[in-house]
Short mmCIF file of C-alpha atoms in Angstrom, two decimals:
data_model
loop_
_atom_site.label_atom_id
_atom_site.label_comp_id
_atom_site.label_asym_id
_atom_site.label_seq_id
_atom_site.Cartn_x
_atom_site.Cartn_y
_atom_site.Cartn_z
CA MET D 675 100.22 -89.85 -51.43
CA THR D 676 102.01 -87.54 -48.86
CA PHE D 677 100.43 -85.14 -46.49
CA GLY D 678 102.13 -82.31 -48.48
CA GLY D 679 100.93 -83.71 -51.68
CA LEU D 680 97.04 -83.80 -50.58
CA LEU D 681 97.52 -80.45 -49.53
CA VAL D 682 98.63 -79.15 -53.22
CA ALA D 683 95.93 -81.89 -54.47
CA LEU D 684 93.13 -80.22 -52.55
CA TYR D 685 94.52 -76.55 -53.13
CA VAL D 686 93.97 -77.10 -57.27
CA TRP D 687 91.07 -79.15 -56.59
CA LYS D 688 89.81 -76.04 -55.10
CA CYS D 689 90.97 -73.56 -57.69
CA LEU D 690 89.12 -75.45 -60.36
CA MET D 691 85.68 -75.85 -58.70
CA LEU D 692 85.89 -71.80 -58.59
CA VAL D 693 86.90 -71.72 -62.02
CA ALA D 694 83.78 -74.07 -63.18
CA PHE D 695 81.48 -73.53 -60.83
CA GLN D 696 82.20 -69.90 -60.90
CA ASN D 697 78.39 -68.67 -62.25
CA LYS D 698 77.09 -70.79 -59.17
CA ILE D 699 79.31 -68.85 -56.95
CA ILE D 700 78.56 -65.44 -58.48
CA TYR D 701 74.85 -66.12 -58.58
CA MET D 702 72.58 -67.14 -56.19
CA PRO D 703 68.53 -67.14 -57.44
CA SER D 704 68.14 -69.78 -54.73
CA PHE D 705 69.13 -68.09 -52.26
CA PRO D 706 66.97 -67.87 -49.48
CA PRO D 707 65.85 -71.30 -50.22
CA ASN D 708 62.02 -69.78 -50.82
CA SER D 709 63.09 -66.84 -53.30
CA ARG D 710 61.99 -69.11 -56.39
CA SER D 711 58.71 -69.03 -55.02
CA GLU D 712 57.90 -65.77 -54.01
CA ARG D 713 55.18 -63.36 -55.07
CA ILE D 714 54.04 -60.21 -55.53
CA ALA D 715 50.72 -60.95 -53.70
CA ASP D 716 53.18 -62.07 -50.51
CA TYR D 717 54.41 -57.88 -50.44
CA ALA D 718 51.22 -56.38 -51.41
CA GLY D 719 48.76 -54.31 -49.63
CA GLN D 720 50.52 -52.13 -45.96
CA GLN D 721 53.83 -52.92 -47.04
CA CYS D 722 54.13 -51.21 -50.39
CA GLY D 723 51.60 -48.68 -49.41
CA ASP D 724 49.49 -47.94 -52.49
CA ILE D 725 51.78 -48.86 -55.31
CA GLU D 726 50.64 -51.39 -57.44
CA TRP D 727 52.83 -53.69 -58.67
CA ALA D 728 51.68 -56.12 -62.04
CA ASP D 729 53.53 -58.93 -62.46
CA GLU D 730 54.73 -59.22 -66.63
CA ARG D 731 56.65 -61.29 -69.11
CA THR D 732 58.85 -60.64 -71.44
CA LYS D 733 61.75 -62.80 -73.66
CA ALA D 734 65.61 -61.90 -74.14
CA ALA D 735 66.51 -62.62 -77.66
CA ASP D 736 67.59 -66.46 -77.17
CA GLY D 737 63.68 -66.97 -76.15
CA THR D 738 64.07 -67.48 -72.31
CA ASP D 739 61.20 -66.25 -70.95
CA LEU D 740 61.46 -63.36 -68.23
CA ALA D 741 59.50 -62.54 -64.98
CA MET D 742 59.18 -58.59 -64.30
CA ALA D 743 57.36 -56.21 -61.39
CA VAL D 744 56.27 -53.36 -62.96
CA ALA D 745 54.32 -50.24 -61.74
CA THR D 746 53.54 -47.08 -62.65
CA VAL D 747 52.93 -43.17 -60.84
CA PRO D 748 52.32 -40.04 -62.15
CA LEU D 749 54.60 -36.87 -61.10
CA PRO D 750 53.65 -35.08 -58.78
CA LYS D 751 50.98 -37.61 -57.49
CA GLY D 752 47.95 -36.32 -58.91
CA SER D 753 45.17 -38.54 -58.26
CA ARG D 754 46.02 -41.32 -56.48
CA ARG D 755 44.69 -44.15 -58.58
CA ILE D 756 48.04 -45.53 -59.32
CA GLY D 757 49.77 -48.52 -60.44
CA ALA D 758 50.64 -50.88 -63.45
CA GLY D 759 48.60 -49.71 -65.94
CA PRO D 760 47.54 -46.06 -67.31
CA ALA D 761 48.23 -43.27 -65.40
CA THR D 762 46.65 -39.58 -65.56
CA GLY D 763 47.25 -36.67 -63.39
CA SER D 764 45.03 -34.55 -61.70
CA ASP D 765 44.74 -32.05 -64.27
CA GLY D 766 43.73 -35.01 -66.91
CA ARG D 767 46.94 -33.71 -69.84
CA GLN D 768 49.23 -36.02 -71.15
CA PRO D 769 52.06 -36.04 -69.46
CA LYS D 770 54.91 -34.28 -71.25
CA ALA D 771 57.37 -37.31 -70.59
CA HIS D 772 57.25 -40.86 -69.54
CA VAL D 773 60.36 -42.04 -67.29
CA TYR D 774 60.96 -45.44 -66.94
CA ILE D 775 63.16 -46.78 -64.60
CA LEU D 776 64.79 -50.17 -65.57
CA TYR D 777 65.84 -51.98 -62.19
CA PHE D 778 68.62 -54.82 -62.14
CA GLN D 779 69.35 -56.41 -58.03
CA GLY D 780 71.83 -57.69 -56.39
CA ASN D 781 72.77 -61.78 -56.66
CA ALA D 782 70.77 -63.23 -54.28
CA SER D 783 67.33 -63.31 -53.54
CA SER D 784 64.40 -61.90 -55.30
CA ILE D 785 61.93 -58.90 -56.77
CA PRO D 786 58.99 -59.48 -54.75
CA PRO D 787 61.05 -58.65 -51.10
CA ARG D 788 62.89 -55.64 -52.35
CA LEU D 789 59.10 -54.06 -53.81
CA PRO D 790 58.63 -52.52 -50.50
CA GLY D 791 61.28 -50.52 -50.00
CA LEU D 792 61.00 -49.58 -54.17
CA SER D 793 57.49 -48.46 -52.82
CA TRP D 794 58.28 -46.13 -50.67
CA VAL D 795 61.19 -44.74 -53.58
CA LEU D 796 58.20 -44.49 -55.85
CA ARG D 797 55.69 -42.51 -53.35
CA ALA D 798 58.59 -40.10 -52.29
CA VAL D 799 58.95 -39.49 -55.73
CA SER D 800 55.83 -39.09 -56.54
CA ASP D 801 54.99 -37.15 -53.35
CA SER D 802 57.85 -34.88 -54.22
CA LYS D 803 57.10 -31.00 -54.55
CA ALA D 804 60.62 -30.02 -54.86
CA ILE D 805 60.95 -30.02 -58.51
CA ASP D 806 58.25 -28.99 -60.98
CA LEU D 807 58.03 -32.46 -63.02
CA SER D 808 54.43 -31.98 -64.09
CA PRO D 809 52.88 -33.58 -66.14
CA VAL D 810 55.14 -36.30 -66.03
CA HIS D 811 54.23 -40.50 -65.54
CA LEU D 812 57.00 -42.66 -64.08
CA THR D 813 57.23 -46.78 -64.64
CA PHE D 814 59.37 -48.64 -62.93
CA VAL D 815 60.22 -51.75 -64.25
CA CYS D 816 61.85 -54.50 -62.24
CA LEU D 817 63.60 -57.06 -64.56
CA SER D 818 64.03 -60.68 -62.92
CA TYR D 819 67.53 -62.31 -64.38
CA ARG D 820 67.47 -65.55 -65.75
CA GLY D 821 67.26 -68.18 -63.36
CA PHE D 822 65.84 -65.60 -60.53
CA TRP D 823 62.37 -65.71 -58.78
CA THR D 824 59.97 -66.95 -62.04
CA SER D 825 62.34 -66.47 -64.87
CA ARG D 826 64.00 -69.47 -66.79
CA GLY D 827 67.75 -70.11 -67.95
CA ARG D 828 70.51 -70.07 -65.77
CA PRO D 829 72.45 -67.20 -64.91
CA SER D 830 75.32 -65.87 -66.64
CA GLU D 831 77.20 -62.57 -67.67
CA ASN D 832 76.40 -62.85 -71.09
CA GLY D 833 73.24 -64.14 -70.11
CA LEU D 834 72.50 -61.53 -68.31
CA ARG D 835 73.16 -58.93 -70.91
CA LEU D 836 70.58 -60.94 -72.99
CA ASP D 837 67.93 -60.01 -70.25
CA ALA D 838 69.03 -56.15 -69.60
CA GLU D 839 68.28 -55.74 -73.43
CA ALA D 840 65.08 -57.49 -73.03
CA GLY D 841 64.12 -55.64 -70.24
CA ALA D 842 64.48 -51.85 -72.71
CA GLU D 843 63.50 -53.62 -75.59
CA TRP D 844 59.70 -54.37 -73.19
CA ILE D 845 60.32 -50.79 -72.37
CA SER D 846 60.37 -49.16 -76.03
CA ARG D 847 57.25 -51.47 -76.99
CA TYR D 848 54.84 -50.29 -73.92
CA HIS D 849 56.11 -46.72 -74.70
CA LYS D 850 54.54 -47.28 -78.54
CA GLN D 851 51.06 -49.37 -77.46
CA LYS D 852 50.65 -46.89 -74.65
CA TYR D 853 51.13 -43.51 -76.73
CA GLY D 854 51.60 -44.68 -80.68
CA ASP D 855 54.44 -43.55 -82.68
CA GLY D 856 52.99 -40.18 -83.40
CA SER D 857 55.53 -36.92 -83.01
CA ASP D 858 53.42 -35.06 -79.92
CA MET D 859 53.84 -38.17 -77.98
CA PRO D 860 55.70 -37.90 -74.56
CA VAL D 861 59.04 -37.91 -74.67
CA PRO D 862 60.40 -41.14 -73.24
CA ILE D 863 62.88 -40.89 -70.83
CA LEU D 864 65.39 -44.35 -69.78
CA LEU D 865 66.74 -44.28 -66.62
CA ILE D 866 68.89 -47.69 -64.95
CA TRP D 867 69.37 -48.35 -61.77
CA GLY D 868 71.61 -50.99 -60.87
CA GLN D 869 72.63 -52.59 -57.03
CA SER D 870 75.54 -54.37 -56.49
CA ILE D 871 76.04 -56.98 -59.16
CA GLY D 872 73.30 -55.00 -60.92
CA CYS D 873 75.33 -51.84 -61.34
CA GLY D 874 77.45 -54.14 -63.65
CA VAL D 875 74.83 -55.00 -65.60
CA ALA D 876 73.71 -51.61 -65.93
CA THR D 877 76.81 -50.47 -67.51
CA ASN D 878 76.94 -53.07 -69.69
CA LEU D 879 73.95 -52.24 -71.26
CA ALA D 880 75.11 -48.93 -71.32
CA ALA D 881 78.42 -49.93 -72.82
CA THR D 882 77.72 -52.11 -75.34
CA GLY D 883 74.01 -53.31 -75.40
CA ARG D 884 71.59 -52.99 -78.22
CA LEU D 885 69.31 -50.19 -77.44
CA PRO D 886 66.11 -49.69 -79.00
CA THR D 887 65.72 -46.62 -81.12
CA GLY D 888 65.14 -43.53 -79.69
CA LEU D 889 65.57 -45.26 -76.14
CA PRO D 890 68.74 -43.73 -75.08
CA ILE D 891 70.21 -44.13 -71.72
CA GLU D 892 69.94 -40.62 -69.33
CA GLY D 893 71.17 -41.41 -66.24
CA LEU D 894 72.10 -44.22 -64.45
CA ILE D 895 72.32 -45.11 -60.53
CA LEU D 896 74.68 -47.09 -59.43
CA GLU D 897 74.08 -48.61 -55.53
CA THR D 898 77.09 -50.06 -53.79
CA PRO D 899 78.97 -50.61 -56.83
CA PHE D 900 82.22 -52.58 -57.27
CA LEU D 901 84.70 -52.55 -59.76
CA SER D 902 84.61 -55.67 -61.67
CA VAL D 903 84.80 -59.06 -60.73
CA LYS D 904 88.47 -59.26 -60.61
CA ALA D 905 88.52 -56.33 -58.35
CA MET D 906 86.43 -58.20 -56.24
CA LEU D 907 88.66 -61.28 -56.18
CA GLU D 908 91.60 -59.02 -54.98
CA THR D 909 89.42 -57.44 -51.93
CA LEU D 910 87.98 -60.59 -50.94
CA TYR D 911 91.05 -62.91 -51.44
CA PRO D 912 94.00 -60.28 -50.56
CA GLN D 913 96.19 -62.89 -49.02
CA LYS D 914 99.51 -63.65 -50.92
CA TRP D 915 99.39 -67.27 -50.65
CA LEU D 916 95.88 -67.70 -52.02
CA PRO D 917 95.73 -68.20 -55.92
CA TYR D 918 92.30 -67.00 -56.30
CA LYS D 919 93.19 -63.36 -57.35
CA ARG D 920 95.09 -65.07 -59.89
CA LEU D 921 92.39 -67.16 -61.67
CA TRP D 922 90.96 -64.04 -63.39
CA PRO D 923 92.20 -64.92 -66.80
CA PHE D 924 89.68 -67.77 -66.59
CA LEU D 925 86.53 -65.33 -65.48
CA ARG D 926 83.47 -65.97 -67.66
CA ASN D 927 81.95 -63.19 -65.98
CA HIS D 928 83.52 -59.67 -65.68
CA LEU D 929 80.87 -56.84 -64.76
CA ASP D 930 83.57 -54.50 -65.21
CA SER D 931 81.75 -50.86 -64.20
CA GLU D 932 85.44 -49.36 -64.83
CA SER D 933 86.08 -50.51 -67.97
CA ASN D 934 82.51 -50.14 -69.18
CA LEU D 935 82.58 -46.19 -68.02
CA ASP D 936 85.24 -45.80 -70.64
CA LEU D 937 83.15 -47.78 -73.29
CA ILE D 938 79.64 -45.40 -72.25
CA ALA D 939 82.17 -42.51 -72.94
CA LYS D 940 83.77 -43.33 -76.68
CA ARG D 941 79.88 -44.57 -77.61
CA CYS D 942 78.10 -41.62 -76.76
CA ARG D 943 81.16 -39.39 -78.48
CA GLU D 944 81.61 -41.29 -82.03
CA ASP D 945 77.82 -41.67 -81.73
CA GLY D 946 77.41 -37.43 -81.03
CA LYS D 947 75.40 -38.38 -78.10
CA LYS D 948 75.15 -36.80 -74.70
CA LEU D 949 76.76 -38.68 -71.64
CA PRO D 950 74.15 -40.54 -69.61
CA SER D 951 74.44 -38.75 -65.81
CA ILE D 952 75.55 -40.82 -62.91
CA HIS D 953 74.77 -41.38 -59.17
CA ILE D 954 76.83 -43.48 -56.91
CA LEU D 955 74.81 -44.52 -53.75
CA GLU D 956 77.14 -46.37 -51.45
CA ALA D 957 76.95 -47.72 -48.14
CA GLU D 958 78.69 -46.46 -44.91
CA ARG D 959 79.10 -49.85 -43.49
CA ASP D 960 79.67 -51.46 -46.58
CA GLU D 961 81.46 -54.82 -45.78
CA ILE D 962 81.85 -56.09 -49.26
CA VAL D 963 83.11 -53.84 -51.34
CA PRO D 964 85.57 -51.30 -50.30
CA ARG D 965 84.97 -47.36 -50.36
CA GLU D 966 88.12 -47.18 -52.66
CA HIS D 967 85.68 -49.07 -55.13
CA GLY D 968 83.40 -45.64 -55.20
CA ASP D 969 86.65 -43.56 -55.02
CA LEU D 970 87.68 -44.54 -58.24
CA LEU D 971 84.69 -44.63 -59.98
CA TYR D 972 84.11 -41.22 -59.14
CA GLN D 973 87.29 -40.17 -60.14
CA LYS D 974 86.79 -41.98 -63.42
CA CYS D 975 83.89 -40.55 -64.37
CA ASN D 976 85.50 -37.10 -63.42
CA ASP D 977 88.30 -37.98 -65.85
CA LEU D 978 86.13 -38.70 -68.71
CA GLY D 979 83.76 -35.61 -68.40
CA VAL D 980 80.99 -37.81 -67.08
CA PRO D 981 78.85 -36.09 -65.15
CA VAL D 982 78.68 -37.86 -61.95
CA VAL D 983 76.89 -37.52 -58.29
CA ARG D 984 78.15 -39.45 -54.99
CA ASP D 985 76.18 -40.01 -51.79
CA THR D 986 76.87 -42.00 -48.95
CA ILE D 987 73.70 -43.46 -46.83
CA PRO D 988 74.91 -43.34 -43.08
CA VAL D 989 75.30 -46.64 -41.16
CA ALA D 990 73.93 -48.57 -43.94
CA PHE D 991 75.65 -51.93 -44.80
CA HIS D 992 75.78 -53.83 -47.95
CA ASN D 993 72.28 -54.83 -48.50
CA GLU D 994 70.90 -52.45 -46.49
CA ALA D 995 71.33 -49.31 -48.74
CA ILE D 996 67.29 -48.80 -49.96
CA ALA D 997 66.32 -50.56 -46.54
CA ARG D 998 67.35 -47.51 -44.12
CA GLY D 999 65.12 -44.01 -44.15
CA ASP D 1000 68.09 -42.20 -45.32
CA GLY D 1001 68.84 -44.38 -48.38
CA LYS D 1002 65.53 -44.35 -49.59
CA LYS D 1003 65.31 -40.36 -49.12
CA LEU D 1004 68.85 -40.04 -51.48
CA ALA D 1005 67.45 -42.65 -53.83
CA ALA D 1006 64.29 -40.52 -54.37
CA ASN D 1007 66.47 -37.37 -54.45
CA ALA D 1008 68.69 -39.35 -56.96
CA ILE D 1009 65.59 -40.50 -59.23
CA LEU D 1010 64.49 -36.33 -59.25
CA GLN D 1011 67.58 -35.09 -60.10
CA LEU D 1012 68.35 -37.45 -62.98
CA ILE D 1013 64.72 -36.98 -64.80
CA ARG D 1014 65.14 -32.77 -64.25
CA ARG D 1015 68.61 -32.92 -65.91
CA ALA D 1016 66.91 -35.27 -68.65
CA LEU D 1017 64.18 -32.65 -69.16
CA ASP D 1018 66.35 -29.64 -69.01
CA SER D 1019 68.43 -31.24 -71.97
CA SER D 1020 65.75 -32.80 -74.27
#
């Protein structure tokens, strides 16, 4: 074989490997190496403040066993005894609404290392006096995708769709078990928070997911979102001589938030339901997702008439958005705004 032929063979081989192993390239549940063995207890106590996270389990429709980290806080904070179990306000009244945030992580690591940052956001929301939300309770559900943390299975976009639906179904069961089926039970308000590829999981659920009856998605927080996997191929491999961006017809994972926005608007209008509000959180120095992706998503929302707010977290890189103080404050503010709008329209 000539040297040129060898180069062509290597070129074709790499393309084939990218297509064949795309799930392992996109989803990295074992990075860093200890991510599958992390424990909530490793981050409990001072790192999470007084937010108590519980390890819960649920099953996807295909039987895959999934892990979750769950915490509940009252709004405003009321009594300081808060955790994964029932929460009561300082006045003892039953809440008029119960807000649920279903959180989808990025493509690596696991849930426990994210809990300190998310706990800070929860405390900021619970302690806020900026908006009168009393009496309301907030339950935060961090779903671990299949193959991540202690969840079973192997990750793929189709599998993650089932996982997201399982998370929403668990919330519906939890709400009914806690309050019953009476007409006077607190109104459930479902918000979805996706980070990086989690934005694709979130918009997939909102666009085409099977949601429990009586639990519509009221709002989405999209943290460092990208348009789609196809668009990211064009971003990461812009060189004309590289074929990778032309491999998109062979993608099995699309995570296409741009197209999902069209489907969300269509689904809501066909069902006669209000459009969910969207809050985009971008990292100012995002080294992975270009700003143009946020520009296009923001413009798409405006074109479709989807209520949208966009914030930029100063000085933050892609994986630092909520690690920084400004990011935590903006995330807490996004949650408060989405809750307020949901309550006003309920």
